């Protein structure tokens, strides 16, 4: 297997004299080394071809995602720990190294509540797969803040992938219905934590993945209710005793069983 980059990639991230769009690597580690060598010079990790790269003043002091237009860059960080799986937290980047970002959470305070929580997070961690296979493979646990905060009515259909603002973050979910007595109340299922919630429509946005420096729409799951039921109530295996007078072939002392 070989890994290559495109001309568009080089226009966004820059290039070196030793690399062009036809350069191929035989191992993934060489791709990582190339990315580090390109981005260590500064600029925005989520830049486009119209943005200028910013030269780093000292090695490892400024991550390519850290500073944009003279200010801290706002991003979102995906939590995949127990109890918070599937929640994107709003953050701004304060500092960085080659492989990590120091972020300040916009909506979470530290233990004593005196200031916003700050911590270092991996800059290029690949997100774990989701249970329904709806998400893009290879997506990272950091991404830029979406340009559009809220969803339009056209996206609000059963099975649509949505992010819901709940408990200080944007939770990945699927729309499963609405309250007939209060049409603005939407019923959402959060697969990461296997939970249901009723959310005001104004706190719901279309859910997308950030892959290859662009936003990718998530396929609607019209059969979402069946998927949820299958996950929550898997068909159990049934063990049947053998018919009277039968035994497993070749062993008269062994009682056979069948699983369906």
PDB file of C-alpha atoms in Angstrom:
ATOM      1  CA  UNK A   1       0.000   0.000   0.000  1.00  0.00           C
ATOM      2  CA  UNK A   2       1.231   3.482  -0.870  1.00  0.00           C
ATOM      3  CA  UNK A   3       0.170   6.857   0.561  1.00  0.00           C
ATOM      4  CA  UNK A   4       0.111   9.923  -1.671  1.00  0.00           C
ATOM      5  CA  UNK A   5      -0.964  13.563  -1.480  1.00  0.00           C
ATOM      6  CA  UNK A   6      -2.775  15.689  -4.052  1.00  0.00           C
ATOM      7  CA  UNK A   7      -1.935  19.049  -5.597  1.00  0.00           C
ATOM      8  CA  UNK A   8      -4.831  20.571  -3.609  1.00  0.00           C
ATOM      9  CA  UNK A   9      -3.305  19.262  -0.382  1.00  0.00           C
ATOM     10  CA  UNK A  10       0.031  20.874  -1.176  1.00  0.00           C
ATOM     11  CA  UNK A  11      -1.654  24.179  -2.042  1.00  0.00           C
ATOM     12  CA  UNK A  12      -3.281  24.209   1.388  1.00  0.00           C
ATOM     13  CA  UNK A  13      -0.513  22.859   3.582  1.00  0.00           C
ATOM     14  CA  UNK A  14       2.542  23.882   1.571  1.00  0.00           C
ATOM     15  CA  UNK A  15       5.258  21.698   0.114  1.00  0.00           C
ATOM     16  CA  UNK A  16       8.945  20.916   0.357  1.00  0.00           C
ATOM     17  CA  UNK A  17      11.565  20.495  -2.339  1.00  0.00           C
ATOM     18  CA  UNK A  18      11.559  16.736  -1.731  1.00  0.00           C
ATOM     19  CA  UNK A  19       7.776  16.273  -1.946  1.00  0.00           C
ATOM     20  CA  UNK A  20       5.282  16.641  -4.770  1.00  0.00           C
ATOM     21  CA  UNK A  21       1.815  15.329  -5.543  1.00  0.00           C
ATOM     22  CA  UNK A  22       3.214  12.074  -6.895  1.00  0.00           C
ATOM     23  CA  UNK A  23       5.382  11.306  -3.872  1.00  0.00           C
ATOM     24  CA  UNK A  24       4.506   7.906  -2.373  1.00  0.00           C
ATOM     25  CA  UNK A  25       5.247   6.448   1.030  1.00  0.00           C
ATOM     26  CA  UNK A  26       5.266   2.750   1.897  1.00  0.00           C
ATOM     27  CA  UNK A  27       4.377   3.206   5.568  1.00  0.00           C
ATOM     28  CA  UNK A  28       1.937   5.414   7.438  1.00  0.00           C
ATOM     29  CA  UNK A  29       4.654   6.663   9.786  1.00  0.00           C
ATOM     30  CA  UNK A  30       6.335   8.404   6.861  1.00  0.00           C
ATOM     31  CA  UNK A  31       3.097  10.258   6.131  1.00  0.00           C
ATOM     32  CA  UNK A  32       2.956  11.389   9.774  1.00  0.00           C
ATOM     33  CA  UNK A  33       6.565  12.554   9.625  1.00  0.00           C
ATOM     34  CA  UNK A  34       5.785  14.515   6.462  1.00  0.00           C
ATOM     35  CA  UNK A  35       2.734  16.154   8.057  1.00  0.00           C
ATOM     36  CA  UNK A  36       4.790  17.181  11.078  1.00  0.00           C
ATOM     37  CA  UNK A  37       7.525  18.613   8.886  1.00  0.00           C
ATOM     38  CA  UNK A  38       4.988  20.613   6.874  1.00  0.00           C
ATOM     39  CA  UNK A  39       2.904  21.918   9.761  1.00  0.00           C
ATOM     40  CA  UNK A  40       5.769  22.692  12.141  1.00  0.00           C
ATOM     41  CA  UNK A  41       6.346  25.899  10.183  1.00  0.00           C
ATOM     42  CA  UNK A  42       3.068  27.388  11.393  1.00  0.00           C
ATOM     43  CA  UNK A  43      -0.243  28.266   9.765  1.00  0.00           C
ATOM     44  CA  UNK A  44      -3.681  26.863  10.444  1.00  0.00           C
ATOM     45  CA  UNK A  45      -4.220  23.111  10.427  1.00  0.00           C
ATOM     46  CA  UNK A  46      -7.711  23.824   9.099  1.00  0.00           C
ATOM     47  CA  UNK A  47      -6.545  26.446   6.618  1.00  0.00           C
ATOM     48  CA  UNK A  48      -7.700  26.758   3.041  1.00  0.00           C
ATOM     49  CA  UNK A  49      -5.759  27.898   0.004  1.00  0.00           C
ATOM     50  CA  UNK A  50      -6.654  31.564   0.649  1.00  0.00           C
ATOM     51  CA  UNK A  51      -5.151  31.697   4.141  1.00  0.00           C
ATOM     52  CA  UNK A  52      -1.532  32.614   4.773  1.00  0.00           C
ATOM     53  CA  UNK A  53       0.668  30.456   6.918  1.00  0.00           C
ATOM     54  CA  UNK A  54       2.138  32.092  10.006  1.00  0.00           C
ATOM     55  CA  UNK A  55       5.806  31.544  10.634  1.00  0.00           C
ATOM     56  CA  UNK A  56       6.626  30.060  14.021  1.00  0.00           C
ATOM     57  CA  UNK A  57       9.045  32.114  16.065  1.00  0.00           C
ATOM     58  CA  UNK A  58      10.460  29.206  18.086  1.00  0.00           C
ATOM     59  CA  UNK A  59      10.285  25.427  17.541  1.00  0.00           C
ATOM     60  CA  UNK A  60       7.267  23.614  19.049  1.00  0.00           C
ATOM     61  CA  UNK A  61       5.818  26.794  20.550  1.00  0.00           C
ATOM     62  CA  UNK A  62       3.083  27.239  18.002  1.00  0.00           C
ATOM     63  CA  UNK A  63       1.023  24.408  16.621  1.00  0.00           C
ATOM     64  CA  UNK A  64      -0.320  24.822  13.059  1.00  0.00           C
ATOM     65  CA  UNK A  65      -3.840  24.972  14.508  1.00  0.00           C
ATOM     66  CA  UNK A  66      -3.037  27.302  17.377  1.00  0.00           C
ATOM     67  CA  UNK A  67      -3.168  30.851  16.035  1.00  0.00           C
ATOM     68  CA  UNK A  68      -5.308  32.372  13.338  1.00  0.00           C
ATOM     69  CA  UNK A  69      -5.489  36.077  12.422  1.00  0.00           C
ATOM     70  CA  UNK A  70      -3.648  37.063  15.574  1.00  0.00           C
ATOM     71  CA  UNK A  71      -5.999  35.322  18.002  1.00  0.00           C
ATOM     72  CA  UNK A  72      -6.713  31.957  19.574  1.00  0.00           C
ATOM     73  CA  UNK A  73      -8.412  29.531  17.213  1.00  0.00           C
ATOM     74  CA  UNK A  74     -11.755  28.119  18.273  1.00  0.00           C
ATOM     75  CA  UNK A  75     -12.150  24.381  17.831  1.00  0.00           C
ATOM     76  CA  UNK A  76     -14.234  21.513  19.142  1.00  0.00           C
ATOM     77  CA  UNK A  77     -12.854  18.485  21.007  1.00  0.00           C
ATOM     78  CA  UNK A  78     -14.651  15.136  20.998  1.00  0.00           C
ATOM     79  CA  UNK A  79     -14.913  13.300  24.299  1.00  0.00           C
ATOM     80  CA  UNK A  80     -15.000   9.500  24.131  1.00  0.00           C
ATOM     81  CA  UNK A  81     -14.687   8.725  27.840  1.00  0.00           C
ATOM     82  CA  UNK A  82     -17.378   6.881  29.738  1.00  0.00           C
ATOM     83  CA  UNK A  83     -20.358   9.086  30.528  1.00  0.00           C
ATOM     84  CA  UNK A  84     -19.511  11.685  27.873  1.00  0.00           C
ATOM     85  CA  UNK A  85     -19.071   9.617  24.717  1.00  0.00           C
ATOM     86  CA  UNK A  86     -20.063  11.489  21.583  1.00  0.00           C
ATOM     87  CA  UNK A  87     -19.929  15.004  23.060  1.00  0.00           C
ATOM     88  CA  UNK A  88     -18.074  17.815  21.279  1.00  0.00           C
ATOM     89  CA  UNK A  89     -16.865  20.535  23.649  1.00  0.00           C
ATOM     90  CA  UNK A  90     -16.202  24.071  22.483  1.00  0.00           C
ATOM     91  CA  UNK A  91     -12.613  25.162  23.111  1.00  0.00           C
ATOM     92  CA  UNK A  92     -10.020  27.700  22.134  1.00  0.00           C
ATOM     93  CA  UNK A  93      -6.368  26.833  21.591  1.00  0.00           C
ATOM     94  CA  UNK A  94      -3.952  28.481  24.013  1.00  0.00           C
ATOM     95  CA  UNK A  95      -0.679  26.761  23.174  1.00  0.00           C
ATOM     96  CA  UNK A  96       0.651  23.711  21.387  1.00  0.00           C
ATOM     97  CA  UNK A  97       3.446  21.265  20.782  1.00  0.00           C
ATOM     98  CA  UNK A  98       4.054  19.066  17.766  1.00  0.00           C
ATOM     99  CA  UNK A  99       1.513  16.454  18.878  1.00  0.00           C
ATOM    100  CA  UNK A 100      -0.715  18.168  21.444  1.00  0.00           C
ATOM    101  CA  UNK A 101      -2.860  21.236  21.945  1.00  0.00           C
ATOM    102  CA  UNK A 102      -3.424  23.144  25.145  1.00  0.00           C
ATOM    103  CA  UNK A 103      -7.077  24.129  25.115  1.00  0.00           C
ATOM    104  CA  UNK A 104      -9.390  26.114  27.323  1.00  0.00           C
ATOM    105  CA  UNK A 105     -12.965  24.824  27.482  1.00  0.00           C
ATOM    106  CA  UNK A 106     -15.501  27.543  26.811  1.00  0.00           C
ATOM    107  CA  UNK A 107     -18.317  26.007  28.862  1.00  0.00           C
ATOM    108  CA  UNK A 108     -16.608  23.937  31.592  1.00  0.00           C
ATOM    109  CA  UNK A 109     -15.023  25.281  34.776  1.00  0.00           C
ATOM    110  CA  UNK A 110     -12.132  23.715  36.641  1.00  0.00           C
ATOM    111  CA  UNK A 111     -12.605  21.822  39.920  1.00  0.00           C
ATOM    112  CA  UNK A 112     -12.933  24.869  42.181  1.00  0.00           C
ATOM    113  CA  UNK A 113     -15.002  26.804  39.642  1.00  0.00           C
ATOM    114  CA  UNK A 114     -12.666  29.790  39.666  1.00  0.00           C
ATOM    115  CA  UNK A 115     -11.695  29.605  35.990  1.00  0.00           C
ATOM    116  CA  UNK A 116     -12.347  27.751  32.759  1.00  0.00           C
ATOM    117  CA  UNK A 117     -10.880  24.258  32.572  1.00  0.00           C
ATOM    118  CA  UNK A 118      -7.600  23.979  30.660  1.00  0.00           C
ATOM    119  CA  UNK A 119      -5.819  20.811  29.533  1.00  0.00           C
ATOM    120  CA  UNK A 120      -3.606  19.292  26.854  1.00  0.00           C
ATOM    121  CA  UNK A 121      -5.325  17.117  24.240  1.00  0.00           C
ATOM    122  CA  UNK A 122      -3.900  15.039  21.351  1.00  0.00           C
ATOM    123  CA  UNK A 123      -3.815  16.978  18.101  1.00  0.00           C
ATOM    124  CA  UNK A 124      -4.259  14.000  15.777  1.00  0.00           C
ATOM    125  CA  UNK A 125      -6.103  11.234  17.640  1.00  0.00           C
ATOM    126  CA  UNK A 126      -8.407   9.179  15.436  1.00  0.00           C
ATOM    127  CA  UNK A 127     -11.933   8.861  16.811  1.00  0.00           C
ATOM    128  CA  UNK A 128     -13.246   5.417  17.674  1.00  0.00           C
ATOM    129  CA  UNK A 129     -15.912   3.991  15.305  1.00  0.00           C
ATOM    130  CA  UNK A 130     -19.547   4.604  16.178  1.00  0.00           C
ATOM    131  CA  UNK A 131     -21.944   1.734  16.865  1.00  0.00           C
ATOM    132  CA  UNK A 132     -24.105   2.297  13.770  1.00  0.00           C
ATOM    133  CA  UNK A 133     -21.266   2.837  11.287  1.00  0.00           C
ATOM    134  CA  UNK A 134     -22.683   6.222  10.332  1.00  0.00           C
ATOM    135  CA  UNK A 135     -19.543   8.290  10.943  1.00  0.00           C
ATOM    136  CA  UNK A 136     -16.609   8.743   8.577  1.00  0.00           C
ATOM    137  CA  UNK A 137     -13.664   6.470   9.269  1.00  0.00           C
ATOM    138  CA  UNK A 138     -10.432   8.205  10.164  1.00  0.00           C
ATOM    139  CA  UNK A 139     -12.009  11.383  11.519  1.00  0.00           C
ATOM    140  CA  UNK A 140     -10.094  13.076  14.329  1.00  0.00           C
ATOM    141  CA  UNK A 141     -11.187  14.064  17.825  1.00  0.00           C
ATOM    142  CA  UNK A 142     -10.407  17.728  17.117  1.00  0.00           C
ATOM    143  CA  UNK A 143     -12.011  19.858  14.443  1.00  0.00           C
ATOM    144  CA  UNK A 144     -12.736  23.515  13.669  1.00  0.00           C
ATOM    145  CA  UNK A 145     -15.911  25.060  15.014  1.00  0.00           C
ATOM    146  CA  UNK A 146     -18.669  24.641  12.412  1.00  0.00           C
ATOM    147  CA  UNK A 147     -19.506  27.779  10.456  1.00  0.00           C
ATOM    148  CA  UNK A 148     -23.249  27.356  10.885  1.00  0.00           C
ATOM    149  CA  UNK A 149     -24.447  26.750  14.421  1.00  0.00           C
ATOM    150  CA  UNK A 150     -27.990  25.611  13.826  1.00  0.00           C
ATOM    151  CA  UNK A 151     -29.832  23.306  11.505  1.00  0.00           C
ATOM    152  CA  UNK A 152     -32.570  24.328   9.092  1.00  0.00           C
ATOM    153  CA  UNK A 153     -36.012  22.747   9.112  1.00  0.00           C
ATOM    154  CA  UNK A 154     -35.086  20.896   5.905  1.00  0.00           C
ATOM    155  CA  UNK A 155     -32.640  18.753   7.871  1.00  0.00           C
ATOM    156  CA  UNK A 156     -35.049  17.903  10.662  1.00  0.00           C
ATOM    157  CA  UNK A 157     -36.418  14.565   9.584  1.00  0.00           C
ATOM    158  CA  UNK A 158     -36.516  11.217  11.339  1.00  0.00           C
ATOM    159  CA  UNK A 159     -33.130   9.553  11.074  1.00  0.00           C
ATOM    160  CA  UNK A 160     -31.223  12.769  10.439  1.00  0.00           C
ATOM    161  CA  UNK A 161     -27.826  13.019  12.135  1.00  0.00           C
ATOM    162  CA  UNK A 162     -27.892  16.006  14.483  1.00  0.00           C
ATOM    163  CA  UNK A 163     -25.806  17.610  17.190  1.00  0.00           C
ATOM    164  CA  UNK A 164     -27.819  18.686  20.237  1.00  0.00           C
ATOM    165  CA  UNK A 165     -26.687  21.287  22.735  1.00  0.00           C
ATOM    166  CA  UNK A 166     -27.055  19.554  26.075  1.00  0.00           C
ATOM    167  CA  UNK A 167     -25.028  19.441  29.284  1.00  0.00           C
ATOM    168  CA  UNK A 168     -22.386  21.970  28.152  1.00  0.00           C
ATOM    169  CA  UNK A 169     -21.599  20.416  24.783  1.00  0.00           C
ATOM    170  CA  UNK A 170     -22.774  19.359  21.350  1.00  0.00           C
ATOM    171  CA  UNK A 171     -23.855  15.708  21.512  1.00  0.00           C
ATOM    172  CA  UNK A 172     -23.911  13.548  18.389  1.00  0.00           C
ATOM    173  CA  UNK A 173     -27.289  11.964  17.885  1.00  0.00           C
ATOM    174  CA  UNK A 174     -30.129  11.018  15.590  1.00  0.00           C
ATOM    175  CA  UNK A 175     -33.542  12.618  15.373  1.00  0.00           C
ATOM    176  CA  UNK A 176     -36.204  10.053  16.236  1.00  0.00           C
ATOM    177  CA  UNK A 177     -39.357  12.191  16.508  1.00  0.00           C
ATOM    178  CA  UNK A 178     -41.024  15.315  17.820  1.00  0.00           C
ATOM    179  CA  UNK A 179     -43.539  16.222  20.486  1.00  0.00           C
ATOM    180  CA  UNK A 180     -46.934  16.606  18.799  1.00  0.00           C
ATOM    181  CA  UNK A 181     -48.102  18.979  21.547  1.00  0.00           C
ATOM    182  CA  UNK A 182     -44.916  21.070  21.318  1.00  0.00           C
ATOM    183  CA  UNK A 183     -43.498  20.899  17.756  1.00  0.00           C
ATOM    184  CA  UNK A 184     -40.326  22.727  18.775  1.00  0.00           C
ATOM    185  CA  UNK A 185     -39.405  19.883  21.134  1.00  0.00           C
ATOM    186  CA  UNK A 186     -37.414  17.236  19.281  1.00  0.00           C
ATOM    187  CA  UNK A 187     -36.711  13.727  20.502  1.00  0.00           C
ATOM    188  CA  UNK A 188     -33.072  12.764  19.997  1.00  0.00           C
ATOM    189  CA  UNK A 189     -31.151   9.550  20.582  1.00  0.00           C
ATOM    190  CA  UNK A 190     -27.485   9.790  21.628  1.00  0.00           C
ATOM    191  CA  UNK A 191     -25.810   6.525  20.515  1.00  0.00           C
ATOM    192  CA  UNK A 192     -22.541   7.221  22.341  1.00  0.00           C
ATOM    193  CA  UNK A 193     -24.231   6.901  25.727  1.00  0.00           C
ATOM    194  CA  UNK A 194     -27.369   5.044  24.600  1.00  0.00           C
ATOM    195  CA  UNK A 195     -29.589   7.836  25.943  1.00  0.00           C
ATOM    196  CA  UNK A 196     -32.701   9.690  24.857  1.00  0.00           C
ATOM    197  CA  UNK A 197     -33.451  13.372  25.394  1.00  0.00           C
ATOM    198  CA  UNK A 198     -36.015  15.989  24.448  1.00  0.00           C
ATOM    199  CA  UNK A 199     -34.266  19.059  23.020  1.00  0.00           C
ATOM    200  CA  UNK A 200     -35.585  22.419  21.868  1.00  0.00           C
ATOM    201  CA  UNK A 201     -35.243  22.774  18.094  1.00  0.00           C
ATOM    202  CA  UNK A 202     -33.186  25.941  18.484  1.00  0.00           C
ATOM    203  CA  UNK A 203     -30.514  23.861  20.240  1.00  0.00           C
ATOM    204  CA  UNK A 204     -30.137  21.392  17.371  1.00  0.00           C
ATOM    205  CA  UNK A 205     -27.839  21.615  14.362  1.00  0.00           C
ATOM    206  CA  UNK A 206     -27.050  19.324  11.443  1.00  0.00           C
ATOM    207  CA  UNK A 207     -24.230  16.929  12.339  1.00  0.00           C
ATOM    208  CA  UNK A 208     -21.261  16.632   9.987  1.00  0.00           C
ATOM    209  CA  UNK A 209     -17.779  15.160  10.052  1.00  0.00           C
ATOM    210  CA  UNK A 210     -14.567  17.061   9.318  1.00  0.00           C
ATOM    211  CA  UNK A 211     -12.530  14.869   6.974  1.00  0.00           C
ATOM    212  CA  UNK A 212      -9.779  15.840   4.514  1.00  0.00           C
ATOM    213  CA  UNK A 213     -10.180  19.525   5.397  1.00  0.00           C
ATOM    214  CA  UNK A 214     -13.868  19.676   4.508  1.00  0.00           C
ATOM    215  CA  UNK A 215     -17.253  19.068   6.085  1.00  0.00           C
ATOM    216  CA  UNK A 216     -18.948  15.814   5.125  1.00  0.00           C
ATOM    217  CA  UNK A 217     -22.688  15.234   5.513  1.00  0.00           C
ATOM    218  CA  UNK A 218     -23.823  12.191   7.486  1.00  0.00           C
ATOM    219  CA  UNK A 219     -26.205   9.838   5.725  1.00  0.00           C
ATOM    220  CA  UNK A 220     -29.755   9.907   7.074  1.00  0.00           C
ATOM    221  CA  UNK A 221     -30.905   6.683   8.747  1.00  0.00           C
ATOM    222  CA  UNK A 222     -34.661   6.389   8.049  1.00  0.00           C
ATOM    223  CA  UNK A 223     -34.647   3.031   9.872  1.00  0.00           C
ATOM    224  CA  UNK A 224     -33.070   4.533  12.995  1.00  0.00           C
ATOM    225  CA  UNK A 225     -35.784   3.138  15.294  1.00  0.00           C
ATOM    226  CA  UNK A 226     -35.101  -0.404  14.068  1.00  0.00           C
ATOM    227  CA  UNK A 227     -31.350   0.120  14.503  1.00  0.00           C
ATOM    228  CA  UNK A 228     -31.841   1.326  18.064  1.00  0.00           C
ATOM    229  CA  UNK A 229     -34.138  -1.586  18.905  1.00  0.00           C
ATOM    230  CA  UNK A 230     -31.668  -4.075  17.428  1.00  0.00           C
ATOM    231  CA  UNK A 231     -28.863  -2.600  19.486  1.00  0.00           C
ATOM    232  CA  UNK A 232     -30.812  -2.389  22.736  1.00  0.00           C
ATOM    233  CA  UNK A 233     -32.591  -5.739  22.337  1.00  0.00           C
ATOM    234  CA  UNK A 234     -30.292  -8.114  20.446  1.00  0.00           C
ATOM    235  CA  UNK A 235     -31.826 -11.486  19.625  1.00  0.00           C
ATOM    236  CA  UNK A 236     -30.508 -13.954  22.227  1.00  0.00           C
ATOM    237  CA  UNK A 237     -28.940 -17.280  21.339  1.00  0.00           C
ATOM    238  CA  UNK A 238     -31.230 -20.187  22.189  1.00  0.00           C
ATOM    239  CA  UNK A 239     -29.732 -23.475  23.318  1.00  0.00           C
ATOM    240  CA  UNK A 240     -31.835 -26.570  22.617  1.00  0.00           C
ATOM    241  CA  UNK A 241     -31.300 -29.946  24.248  1.00  0.00           C
ATOM    242  CA  UNK A 242     -30.863 -32.877  21.842  1.00  0.00           C
ATOM    243  CA  UNK A 243     -33.749 -35.144  21.005  1.00  0.00           C
ATOM    244  CA  UNK A 244     -34.138 -38.200  23.283  1.00  0.00           C
ATOM    245  CA  UNK A 245     -31.735 -40.994  22.422  1.00  0.00           C
ATOM    246  CA  UNK A 246     -29.283 -38.813  20.449  1.00  0.00           C
ATOM    247  CA  UNK A 247     -25.726 -37.820  21.243  1.00  0.00           C
ATOM    248  CA  UNK A 248     -22.860 -35.988  19.654  1.00  0.00           C
ATOM    249  CA  UNK A 249     -21.162 -38.016  16.863  1.00  0.00           C
ATOM    250  CA  UNK A 250     -18.178 -40.038  18.032  1.00  0.00           C
ATOM    251  CA  UNK A 251     -18.774 -39.523  21.756  1.00  0.00           C
ATOM    252  CA  UNK A 252     -21.617 -41.358  23.481  1.00  0.00           C
ATOM    253  CA  UNK A 253     -20.919 -39.550  26.779  1.00  0.00           C
ATOM    254  CA  UNK A 254     -21.290 -36.041  25.355  1.00  0.00           C
ATOM    255  CA  UNK A 255     -24.673 -34.304  25.335  1.00  0.00           C
ATOM    256  CA  UNK A 256     -25.153 -32.302  22.135  1.00  0.00           C
ATOM    257  CA  UNK A 257     -26.620 -28.819  22.001  1.00  0.00           C
ATOM    258  CA  UNK A 258     -27.635 -26.593  19.132  1.00  0.00           C
ATOM    259  CA  UNK A 259     -27.468 -22.818  18.992  1.00  0.00           C
ATOM    260  CA  UNK A 260     -29.641 -20.682  16.751  1.00  0.00           C
TER     261      UNK A 260
END
